[in-house]
Amino acid sequence: LLGVLEAHSVKATFFISILEMAYFHQKKLEDIFRETKRAGHDLQLHIHPVWADKRRRMSQWEYSAEEQLHILRQGIELFRELAGEDPIAHRGGHYYGINQQTMEALRAVNIPLDSTMFYGFPNCKVTWSKNCLIEKDGLIEFPVTGFYREFYLNLGWRRMLRKQQFVKTDLCWATKEELLGFIGQAKELGLRVMNFFMHSHSLSEMSSGKTDKENTAKLTGILRSIAEDPELELLTMKEFYLRYRKNPAEFCSKDLVPKREIEYTIMDKLKSRKIL
């Protein structure tokens, strides 16, 4: 991933899960911080609270307000030790498992930017919007953006919407055409931001650990398309935050959701159970 980003002169934000350092792999995490920082990328705070809990509770919403505040402070202290600075952005772990108390804890520890809220995702207990930026009481939410993948059954004489999914703009969740389609529709609709989402394993085959050539080619194609479009700009979370503080209106828009329509017939459904 670092190699592909470097080849296209792109800087990214890496939300690094930090609490593991208190229990194991300290040297590995030190190496990750050092390597990504040396490459000029933005490092921010990722919290998987299970590593700080003897009861092994996975999501932040499973913890009391006091516990969440303690965990965040612990994470910030470890982050500061490795990064030499405090984080300005946070992403909750274990399937976006935050709640309103998480937001209050972020305000209490002076983290001004969160990027966790995922509309319609059951483990995310609080959402302020689908795709637009929202600021509440000094805390900015940059949501996990997405589009509607809509399945239409073509009966010949009419077209029926049978299923609608909110799909995040993730390298592994969407096709290249869908991700570029999101960008095209966002420009038409006036939607100002896209959260281009990846994981550290997005370019690896999970079974073998080898490079996933298909996803690597997909990422390369998307980055090339973005570079060729003078209307688009890639920003890290830190770069976004500094720009937003100067001019919030630059990033504001209505809460709009692009769509990707997929049409099928009864014969298509009989041939493949994967459609619905």
PDB file of N, CA, C and O in Angstrom, residues 159-212:
ATOM      1  N   ARG A 159     -40.724  -1.930 -14.008  1.00  0.00           N
ATOM      2  CA  ARG A 159     -39.427  -2.068 -13.342  1.00  0.00           C
ATOM      3  C   ARG A 159     -39.654  -1.876 -11.851  1.00  0.00           C
ATOM      4  O   ARG A 159     -40.174  -0.850 -11.424  1.00  0.00           O
ATOM      5  N   MET A 160     -39.255  -2.876 -11.032  1.00  0.00           N
ATOM      6  CA  MET A 160     -39.526  -2.829  -9.593  1.00  0.00           C
ATOM      7  C   MET A 160     -38.221  -2.756  -8.804  1.00  0.00           C
ATOM      8  O   MET A 160     -37.294  -3.535  -9.045  1.00  0.00           O
ATOM      9  N   LEU A 161     -38.156  -1.822  -7.846  1.00  0.00           N
ATOM     10  CA  LEU A 161     -37.023  -1.762  -6.924  1.00  0.00           C
ATOM     11  C   LEU A 161     -37.204  -2.863  -5.887  1.00  0.00           C
ATOM     12  O   LEU A 161     -38.155  -2.867  -5.119  1.00  0.00           O
ATOM     13  N   ARG A 162     -36.275  -3.829  -5.866  1.00  0.00           N
ATOM     14  CA  ARG A 162     -36.397  -4.970  -4.976  1.00  0.00           C
ATOM     15  C   ARG A 162     -35.488  -4.884  -3.750  1.00  0.00           C
ATOM     16  O   ARG A 162     -35.773  -5.471  -2.714  1.00  0.00           O
ATOM     17  N   LYS A 163     -34.383  -4.167  -3.865  1.00  0.00           N
ATOM     18  CA  LYS A 163     -33.445  -4.107  -2.745  1.00  0.00           C
ATOM     19  C   LYS A 163     -32.574  -2.869  -2.880  1.00  0.00           C
ATOM     20  O   LYS A 163     -32.191  -2.478  -3.982  1.00  0.00           O
ATOM     21  N   GLN A 164     -32.268  -2.252  -1.731  1.00  0.00           N
ATOM     22  CA  GLN A 164     -31.399  -1.082  -1.700  1.00  0.00           C
ATOM     23  C   GLN A 164     -30.373  -1.258  -0.582  1.00  0.00           C
ATOM     24  O   GLN A 164     -30.732  -1.512   0.565  1.00  0.00           O
ATOM     25  N   GLN A 165     -29.108  -1.145  -0.925  1.00  0.00           N
ATOM     26  CA  GLN A 165     -28.023  -1.270   0.058  1.00  0.00           C
ATOM     27  C   GLN A 165     -27.230   0.029   0.109  1.00  0.00           C
ATOM     28  O   GLN A 165     -26.948   0.631  -0.933  1.00  0.00           O
ATOM     29  N   PHE A 166     -26.847   0.450   1.322  1.00  0.00           N
ATOM     30  CA  PHE A 166     -25.924   1.570   1.464  1.00  0.00           C
ATOM     31  C   PHE A 166     -24.517   0.992   1.525  1.00  0.00           C
ATOM     32  O   PHE A 166     -24.161   0.274   2.463  1.00  0.00           O
ATOM     33  N   VAL A 167     -23.731   1.266   0.505  1.00  0.00           N
ATOM     34  CA  VAL A 167     -22.412   0.650   0.335  1.00  0.00           C
ATOM     35  C   VAL A 167     -21.339   1.699   0.557  1.00  0.00           C
ATOM     36  O   VAL A 167     -21.343   2.750  -0.093  1.00  0.00           O
ATOM     37  N   LYS A 168     -20.415   1.448   1.470  1.00  0.00           N
ATOM     38  CA  LYS A 168     -19.371   2.448   1.734  1.00  0.00           C
ATOM     39  C   LYS A 168     -18.377   2.509   0.581  1.00  0.00           C
ATOM     40  O   LYS A 168     -18.151   1.530  -0.140  1.00  0.00           O
ATOM     41  N   THR A 169     -17.782   3.692   0.434  1.00  0.00           N
ATOM     42  CA  THR A 169     -16.804   3.924  -0.632  1.00  0.00           C
ATOM     43  C   THR A 169     -15.457   3.342  -0.216  1.00  0.00           C
ATOM     44  O   THR A 169     -14.502   4.049   0.094  1.00  0.00           O
ATOM     45  N   ASP A 170     -15.426   2.028  -0.232  1.00  0.00           N
ATOM     46  CA  ASP A 170     -14.291   1.239   0.226  1.00  0.00           C
ATOM     47  C   ASP A 170     -13.726   0.475  -0.966  1.00  0.00           C
ATOM     48  O   ASP A 170     -14.478  -0.080  -1.765  1.00  0.00           O
ATOM     49  N   LEU A 171     -12.411   0.440  -1.068  1.00  0.00           N
ATOM     50  CA  LEU A 171     -11.754  -0.257  -2.173  1.00  0.00           C
ATOM     51  C   LEU A 171     -12.233  -1.691  -2.300  1.00  0.00           C
ATOM     52  O   LEU A 171     -12.347  -2.220  -3.412  1.00  0.00           O
ATOM     53  N   CYS A 172     -12.523  -2.345  -1.173  1.00  0.00           N
ATOM     54  CA  CYS A 172     -12.904  -3.755  -1.184  1.00  0.00           C
ATOM     55  C   CYS A 172     -14.412  -3.973  -1.237  1.00  0.00           C
ATOM     56  O   CYS A 172     -14.849  -5.105  -1.444  1.00  0.00           O
ATOM     57  N   TRP A 173     -15.180  -2.939  -1.037  1.00  0.00           N
ATOM     58  CA  TRP A 173     -16.644  -3.080  -1.034  1.00  0.00           C
ATOM     59  C   TRP A 173     -17.255  -2.747  -2.393  1.00  0.00           C
ATOM     60  O   TRP A 173     -18.350  -3.197  -2.702  1.00  0.00           O
ATOM     61  N   ALA A 174     -16.592  -1.927  -3.176  1.00  0.00           N
ATOM     62  CA  ALA A 174     -17.170  -1.413  -4.418  1.00  0.00           C
ATOM     63  C   ALA A 174     -16.228  -1.652  -5.586  1.00  0.00           C
ATOM     64  O   ALA A 174     -15.012  -1.782  -5.417  1.00  0.00           O
ATOM     65  N   THR A 175     -16.804  -1.692  -6.772  1.00  0.00           N
ATOM     66  CA  THR A 175     -16.000  -1.835  -7.979  1.00  0.00           C
ATOM     67  C   THR A 175     -15.364  -0.491  -8.335  1.00  0.00           C
ATOM     68  O   THR A 175     -15.762   0.558  -7.820  1.00  0.00           O
ATOM     69  N   LYS A 176     -14.405  -0.541  -9.226  1.00  0.00           N
ATOM     70  CA  LYS A 176     -13.783   0.690  -9.717  1.00  0.00           C
ATOM     71  C   LYS A 176     -14.842   1.595 -10.343  1.00  0.00           C
ATOM     72  O   LYS A 176     -14.863   2.809 -10.111  1.00  0.00           O
ATOM     73  N   GLU A 177     -15.751   1.001 -11.134  1.00  0.00           N
ATOM     74  CA  GLU A 177     -16.798   1.775 -11.795  1.00  0.00           C
ATOM     75  C   GLU A 177     -17.725   2.425 -10.778  1.00  0.00           C
ATOM     76  O   GLU A 177     -18.157   3.573 -10.962  1.00  0.00           O
ATOM     77  N   GLU A 178     -18.025   1.711  -9.693  1.00  0.00           N
ATOM     78  CA  GLU A 178     -18.903   2.274  -8.670  1.00  0.00           C
ATOM     79  C   GLU A 178     -18.228   3.422  -7.929  1.00  0.00           C
ATOM     80  O   GLU A 178     -18.863   4.448  -7.636  1.00  0.00           O
ATOM     81  N   LEU A 179     -16.950   3.282  -7.618  1.00  0.00           N
ATOM     82  CA  LEU A 179     -16.242   4.332  -6.892  1.00  0.00           C
ATOM     83  C   LEU A 179     -16.084   5.587  -7.751  1.00  0.00           C
ATOM     84  O   LEU A 179     -16.280   6.704  -7.284  1.00  0.00           O
ATOM     85  N   LEU A 180     -15.721   5.388  -9.027  1.00  0.00           N
ATOM     86  CA  LEU A 180     -15.622   6.546  -9.914  1.00  0.00           C
ATOM     87  C   LEU A 180     -17.010   7.114 -10.217  1.00  0.00           C
ATOM     88  O   LEU A 180     -17.159   8.325 -10.407  1.00  0.00           O
ATOM     89  N   GLY A 181     -18.019   6.234 -10.234  1.00  0.00           N
ATOM     90  CA  GLY A 181     -19.386   6.706 -10.409  1.00  0.00           C
ATOM     91  C   GLY A 181     -19.841   7.576  -9.247  1.00  0.00           C
ATOM     92  O   GLY A 181     -20.560   8.564  -9.439  1.00  0.00           O
ATOM     93  N   PHE A 182     -19.439   7.205  -8.037  1.00  0.00           N
ATOM     94  CA  PHE A 182     -19.736   8.033  -6.860  1.00  0.00           C
ATOM     95  C   PHE A 182     -19.145   9.427  -7.057  1.00  0.00           C
ATOM     96  O   PHE A 182     -19.820  10.438  -6.807  1.00  0.00           O
ATOM     97  N   ILE A 183     -17.898   9.477  -7.497  1.00  0.00           N
ATOM     98  CA  ILE A 183     -17.235  10.766  -7.686  1.00  0.00           C
ATOM     99  C   ILE A 183     -17.975  11.594  -8.734  1.00  0.00           C
ATOM    100  O   ILE A 183     -18.231  12.792  -8.539  1.00  0.00           O
ATOM    101  N   GLY A 184     -18.339  10.960  -9.848  1.00  0.00           N
ATOM    102  CA  GLY A 184     -19.042  11.681 -10.904  1.00  0.00           C
ATOM    103  C   GLY A 184     -20.381  12.222 -10.441  1.00  0.00           C
ATOM    104  O   GLY A 184     -20.719  13.389 -10.701  1.00  0.00           O
ATOM    105  N   GLN A 185     -21.149  11.406  -9.732  1.00  0.00           N
ATOM    106  CA  GLN A 185     -22.445  11.860  -9.236  1.00  0.00           C
ATOM    107  C   GLN A 185     -22.289  12.914  -8.142  1.00  0.00           C
ATOM    108  O   GLN A 185     -23.088  13.843  -8.048  1.00  0.00           O
ATOM    109  N   ALA A 186     -21.269  12.754  -7.315  1.00  0.00           N
ATOM    110  CA  ALA A 186     -21.026  13.741  -6.258  1.00  0.00           C
ATOM    111  C   ALA A 186     -20.770  15.114  -6.865  1.00  0.00           C
ATOM    112  O   ALA A 186     -21.259  16.135  -6.360  1.00  0.00           O
ATOM    113  N   LYS A 187     -20.020  15.155  -7.945  1.00  0.00           N
ATOM    114  CA  LYS A 187     -19.754  16.424  -8.620  1.00  0.00           C
ATOM    115  C   LYS A 187     -21.043  17.021  -9.177  1.00  0.00           C
ATOM    116  O   LYS A 187     -21.282  18.229  -9.077  1.00  0.00           O
ATOM    117  N   GLU A 188     -21.897  16.188  -9.747  1.00  0.00           N
ATOM    118  CA  GLU A 188     -23.159  16.662 -10.309  1.00  0.00           C
ATOM    119  C   GLU A 188     -24.114  17.149  -9.214  1.00  0.00           C
ATOM    120  O   GLU A 188     -24.804  18.160  -9.375  1.00  0.00           O
ATOM    121  N   LEU A 189     -24.132  16.435  -8.092  1.00  0.00           N
ATOM    122  CA  LEU A 189     -25.066  16.758  -7.013  1.00  0.00           C
ATOM    123  C   LEU A 189     -24.575  17.888  -6.113  1.00  0.00           C
ATOM    124  O   LEU A 189     -25.354  18.485  -5.372  1.00  0.00           O
ATOM    125  N   GLY A 190     -23.271  18.140  -6.145  1.00  0.00           N
ATOM    126  CA  GLY A 190     -22.705  19.147  -5.256  1.00  0.00           C
ATOM    127  C   GLY A 190     -22.237  18.595  -3.928  1.00  0.00           C
ATOM    128  O   GLY A 190     -21.971  19.357  -2.989  1.00  0.00           O
ATOM    129  N   LEU A 191     -22.126  17.273  -3.834  1.00  0.00           N
ATOM    130  CA  LEU A 191     -21.577  16.662  -2.625  1.00  0.00           C
ATOM    131  C   LEU A 191     -20.078  16.924  -2.591  1.00  0.00           C
ATOM    132  O   LEU A 191     -19.358  16.621  -3.546  1.00  0.00           O
ATOM    133  N   ARG A 192     -19.567  17.457  -1.480  1.00  0.00           N
ATOM    134  CA  ARG A 192     -18.209  18.007  -1.465  1.00  0.00           C
ATOM    135  C   ARG A 192     -17.119  17.034  -1.061  1.00  0.00           C
ATOM    136  O   ARG A 192     -15.948  17.292  -1.320  1.00  0.00           O
ATOM    137  N   VAL A 193     -17.474  15.936  -0.401  1.00  0.00           N
ATOM    138  CA  VAL A 193     -16.419  15.064   0.120  1.00  0.00           C
ATOM    139  C   VAL A 193     -16.728  13.595  -0.159  1.00  0.00           C
ATOM    140  O   VAL A 193     -17.877  13.191  -0.319  1.00  0.00           O
ATOM    141  N   MET A 194     -15.675  12.818  -0.219  1.00  0.00           N
ATOM    142  CA  MET A 194     -15.743  11.359  -0.292  1.00  0.00           C
ATOM    143  C   MET A 194     -14.686  10.816   0.662  1.00  0.00           C
ATOM    144  O   MET A 194     -13.550  11.287   0.680  1.00  0.00           O
ATOM    145  N   ASN A 195     -15.065   9.854   1.462  1.00  0.00           N
ATOM    146  CA  ASN A 195     -14.139   9.197   2.376  1.00  0.00           C
ATOM    147  C   ASN A 195     -13.664   7.920   1.678  1.00  0.00           C
ATOM    148  O   ASN A 195     -14.352   6.905   1.688  1.00  0.00           O
ATOM    149  N   PHE A 196     -12.495   7.981   1.041  1.00  0.00           N
ATOM    150  CA  PHE A 196     -11.974   6.830   0.296  1.00  0.00           C
ATOM    151  C   PHE A 196     -11.321   5.882   1.299  1.00  0.00           C
ATOM    152  O   PHE A 196     -10.250   6.130   1.805  1.00  0.00           O
ATOM    153  N   PHE A 197     -11.989   4.775   1.526  1.00  0.00           N
ATOM    154  CA  PHE A 197     -11.734   3.907   2.669  1.00  0.00           C
ATOM    155  C   PHE A 197     -10.939   2.667   2.253  1.00  0.00           C
ATOM    156  O   PHE A 197     -11.255   2.019   1.263  1.00  0.00           O
ATOM    157  N   MET A 198      -9.911   2.347   3.033  1.00  0.00           N
ATOM    158  CA  MET A 198      -9.146   1.114   2.850  1.00  0.00           C
ATOM    159  C   MET A 198      -8.728   0.583   4.213  1.00  0.00           C
ATOM    160  O   MET A 198      -8.794   1.297   5.208  1.00  0.00           O
ATOM    161  N   HIS A 199      -8.293  -0.656   4.239  1.00  0.00           N
ATOM    162  CA  HIS A 199      -7.659  -1.232   5.410  1.00  0.00           C
ATOM    163  C   HIS A 199      -6.212  -1.584   5.058  1.00  0.00           C
ATOM    164  O   HIS A 199      -5.839  -1.620   3.878  1.00  0.00           O
ATOM    165  N   SER A 200      -5.434  -1.875   6.071  1.00  0.00           N
ATOM    166  CA  SER A 200      -4.035  -2.230   5.814  1.00  0.00           C
ATOM    167  C   SER A 200      -3.912  -3.491   4.974  1.00  0.00           C
ATOM    168  O   SER A 200      -2.904  -3.706   4.300  1.00  0.00           O
ATOM    169  N   HIS A 201      -4.949  -4.340   5.000  1.00  0.00           N
ATOM    170  CA  HIS A 201      -4.913  -5.594   4.247  1.00  0.00           C
ATOM    171  C   HIS A 201      -5.638  -5.497   2.904  1.00  0.00           C
ATOM    172  O   HIS A 201      -5.837  -6.515   2.243  1.00  0.00           O
ATOM    173  N   SER A 202      -6.045  -4.304   2.484  1.00  0.00           N
ATOM    174  CA  SER A 202      -6.846  -4.176   1.267  1.00  0.00           C
ATOM    175  C   SER A 202      -6.116  -4.632   0.011  1.00  0.00           C
ATOM    176  O   SER A 202      -6.744  -4.997  -0.973  1.00  0.00           O
ATOM    177  N   LEU A 203      -4.787  -4.599   0.047  1.00  0.00           N
ATOM    178  CA  LEU A 203      -4.013  -5.029  -1.125  1.00  0.00           C
ATOM    179  C   LEU A 203      -3.350  -6.384  -0.896  1.00  0.00           C
ATOM    180  O   LEU A 203      -2.399  -6.737  -1.590  1.00  0.00           O
ATOM    181  N   SER A 204      -3.875  -7.131   0.071  1.00  0.00           N
ATOM    182  CA  SER A 204      -3.316  -8.454   0.366  1.00  0.00           C
ATOM    183  C   SER A 204      -4.393  -9.515   0.255  1.00  0.00           C
ATOM    184  O   SER A 204      -5.547  -9.288   0.619  1.00  0.00           O
ATOM    185  N   GLU A 205      -4.018 -10.674  -0.238  1.00  0.00           N
ATOM    186  CA  GLU A 205      -4.923 -11.816  -0.227  1.00  0.00           C
ATOM    187  C   GLU A 205      -4.944 -12.385   1.182  1.00  0.00           C
ATOM    188  O   GLU A 205      -3.905 -12.741   1.732  1.00  0.00           O
ATOM    189  N   MET A 206      -6.115 -12.461   1.783  1.00  0.00           N
ATOM    190  CA  MET A 206      -6.229 -12.836   3.187  1.00  0.00           C
ATOM    191  C   MET A 206      -5.708 -14.252   3.456  1.00  0.00           C
ATOM    192  O   MET A 206      -5.138 -14.528   4.507  1.00  0.00           O
ATOM    193  N   SER A 207      -5.888 -15.147   2.504  1.00  0.00           N
ATOM    194  CA  SER A 207      -5.492 -16.541   2.737  1.00  0.00           C
ATOM    195  C   SER A 207      -3.990 -16.743   2.655  1.00  0.00           C
ATOM    196  O   SER A 207      -3.404 -17.480   3.438  1.00  0.00           O
ATOM    197  N   SER A 208      -3.348 -16.051   1.713  1.00  0.00           N
ATOM    198  CA  SER A 208      -1.919 -16.291   1.475  1.00  0.00           C
ATOM    199  C   SER A 208      -1.018 -15.154   1.929  1.00  0.00           C
ATOM    200  O   SER A 208       0.176 -15.348   2.148  1.00  0.00           O
ATOM    201  N   GLY A 209      -1.574 -13.943   2.058  1.00  0.00           N
ATOM    202  CA  GLY A 209      -0.754 -12.784   2.396  1.00  0.00           C
ATOM    203  C   GLY A 209      -0.045 -12.188   1.195  1.00  0.00           C
ATOM    204  O   GLY A 209       0.642 -11.169   1.313  1.00  0.00           O
ATOM    205  N   LYS A 210      -0.228 -12.788   0.025  1.00  0.00           N
ATOM    206  CA  LYS A 210       0.397 -12.264  -1.186  1.00  0.00           C
ATOM    207  C   LYS A 210      -0.356 -11.028  -1.667  1.00  0.00           C
ATOM    208  O   LYS A 210      -1.483 -10.768  -1.267  1.00  0.00           O
ATOM    209  N   THR A 211       0.281 -10.283  -2.563  1.00  0.00           N
ATOM    210  CA  THR A 211      -0.338  -9.080  -3.090  1.00  0.00           C
ATOM    211  C   THR A 211      -1.602  -9.425  -3.872  1.00  0.00           C
ATOM    212  O   THR A 211      -1.605 -10.326  -4.700  1.00  0.00           O
ATOM    213  N   ASP A 212      -2.672  -8.699  -3.573  1.00  0.00           N
ATOM    214  CA  ASP A 212      -3.917  -8.847  -4.306  1.00  0.00           C
ATOM    215  C   ASP A 212      -3.801  -7.996  -5.578  1.00  0.00           C
ATOM    216  O   ASP A 212      -3.957  -6.779  -5.545  1.00  0.00           O
TER     217      ASP A 212
END
